[in-house]
C-alpha positions as a printed Julia matrix, in Angstrom:
131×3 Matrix{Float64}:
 -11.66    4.01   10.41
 -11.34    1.88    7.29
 -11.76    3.92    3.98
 -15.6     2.95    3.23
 -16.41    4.68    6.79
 -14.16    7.72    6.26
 -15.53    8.17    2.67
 -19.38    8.27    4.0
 -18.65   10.93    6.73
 -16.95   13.28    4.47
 -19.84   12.94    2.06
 -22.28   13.55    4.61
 -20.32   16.36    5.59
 -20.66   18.06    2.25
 -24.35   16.74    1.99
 -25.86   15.74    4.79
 -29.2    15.59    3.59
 -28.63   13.52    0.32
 -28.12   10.15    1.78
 -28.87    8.22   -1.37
 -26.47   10.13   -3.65
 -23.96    9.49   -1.0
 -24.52    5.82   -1.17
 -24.62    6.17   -4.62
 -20.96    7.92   -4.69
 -19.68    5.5    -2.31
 -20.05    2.63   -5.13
 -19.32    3.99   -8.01
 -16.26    6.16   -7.72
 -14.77    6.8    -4.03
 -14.28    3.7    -2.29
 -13.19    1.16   -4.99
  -9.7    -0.4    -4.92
  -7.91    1.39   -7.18
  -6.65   -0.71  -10.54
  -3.55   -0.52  -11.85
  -3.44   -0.9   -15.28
   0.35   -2.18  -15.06
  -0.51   -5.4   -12.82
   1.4    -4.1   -10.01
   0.31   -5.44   -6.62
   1.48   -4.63   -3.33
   3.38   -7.53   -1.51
   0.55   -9.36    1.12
   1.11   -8.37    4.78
   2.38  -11.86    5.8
   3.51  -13.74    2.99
   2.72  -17.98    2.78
   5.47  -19.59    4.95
   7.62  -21.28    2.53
  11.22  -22.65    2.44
  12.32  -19.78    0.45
  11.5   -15.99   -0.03
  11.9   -13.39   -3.07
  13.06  -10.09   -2.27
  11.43   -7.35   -4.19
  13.64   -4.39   -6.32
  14.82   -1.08   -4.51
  11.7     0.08   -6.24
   9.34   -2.47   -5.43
   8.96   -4.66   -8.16
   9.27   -8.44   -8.45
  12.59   -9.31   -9.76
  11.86  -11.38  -12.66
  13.68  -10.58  -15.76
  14.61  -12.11  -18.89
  17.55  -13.1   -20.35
  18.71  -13.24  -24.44
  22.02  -14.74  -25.42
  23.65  -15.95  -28.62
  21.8   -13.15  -30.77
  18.7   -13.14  -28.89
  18.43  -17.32  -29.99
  18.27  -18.43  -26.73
  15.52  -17.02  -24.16
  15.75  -17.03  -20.32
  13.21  -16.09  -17.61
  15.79  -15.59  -14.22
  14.26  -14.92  -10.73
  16.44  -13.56   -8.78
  17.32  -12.13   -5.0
  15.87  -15.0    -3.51
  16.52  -16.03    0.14
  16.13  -20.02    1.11
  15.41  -23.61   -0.15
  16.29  -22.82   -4.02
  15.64  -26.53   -4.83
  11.77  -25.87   -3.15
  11.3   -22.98   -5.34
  12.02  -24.84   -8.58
  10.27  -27.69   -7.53
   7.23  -24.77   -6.87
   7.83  -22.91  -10.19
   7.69  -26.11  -11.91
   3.66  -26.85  -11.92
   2.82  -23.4   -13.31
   5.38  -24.23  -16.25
   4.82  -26.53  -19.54
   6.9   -30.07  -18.64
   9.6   -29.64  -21.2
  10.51  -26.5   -19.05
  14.04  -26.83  -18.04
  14.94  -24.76  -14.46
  18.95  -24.51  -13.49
  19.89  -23.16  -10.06
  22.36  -20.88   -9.12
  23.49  -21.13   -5.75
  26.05  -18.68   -6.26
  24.03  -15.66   -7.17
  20.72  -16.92   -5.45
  18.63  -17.01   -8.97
  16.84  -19.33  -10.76
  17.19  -19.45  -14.25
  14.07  -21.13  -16.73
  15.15  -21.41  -20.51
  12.11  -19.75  -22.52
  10.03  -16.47  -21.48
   7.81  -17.42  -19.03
   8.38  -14.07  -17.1
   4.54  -13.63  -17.24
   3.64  -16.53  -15.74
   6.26  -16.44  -12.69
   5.52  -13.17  -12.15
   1.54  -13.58  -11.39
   2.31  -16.96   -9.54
   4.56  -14.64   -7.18
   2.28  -11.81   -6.92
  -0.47  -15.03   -5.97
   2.41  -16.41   -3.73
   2.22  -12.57   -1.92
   5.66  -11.77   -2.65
């Protein structure tokens, strides 16, 4: 049963003669996805089959973070705990940044580092991505 159907019977349990306010339940309150008011979204089923793949947190986030150095002067977005093609997912990350964007790869720890806070961005194009 998917949650619409399972919703209905249980109202029509409770008031089986009220059909409309049932109905009337059903779309306003019970059977809406719920929104988060964070942004959080649940990784898709199957992801898009790409030449690389980011690993969420122990606690289910995206692992984008950012980075200040030299007294909080310079500003880094860094993706990290990804799996695959590195060079496909800069070339990726790339269209949803401005062109003066620059985007260093490190092989080392598996991350992707993008001078200038564009945390926002990469994290939506990921959620998108269904990561």
């Amino acid at each position: 049963l998917n949650r619409a159907s399972s919703c209905r019977q249980y109202l029509r349990l409770i008031r089986p003669l009220d059909g409309q306010w049932c109905d009337f339940l059903m779309k306003r309150h019970l059977c809406t996805e719920p929104t988060r008011p964070s942004g959080w979204r649940p990784p898709a089923e199957v992801p898009k089959k790409l030449g690389f793949f980011v690993y969420r947190s122990k606690n289910n986030n995206l692992p984008v973070y950012t980075d200040f150095r030299d007294g909080r002067r310079r500003k880094f977005t860094v993706i990290r705990k990804v799996e695959g093609d590195l060079q496909m997912l800069a070339k990726e990350v790339r269209h949803i940044l401005p062109k003066n964007a620059v985007i260093r790869i490190n092989e080392t720890t598996s991350s992707v580092v993008i001078e200038g806070l564009y945390w926002k961005q990469v994290m939506k194009w990921l959620a998108e991505e269904g990561f």
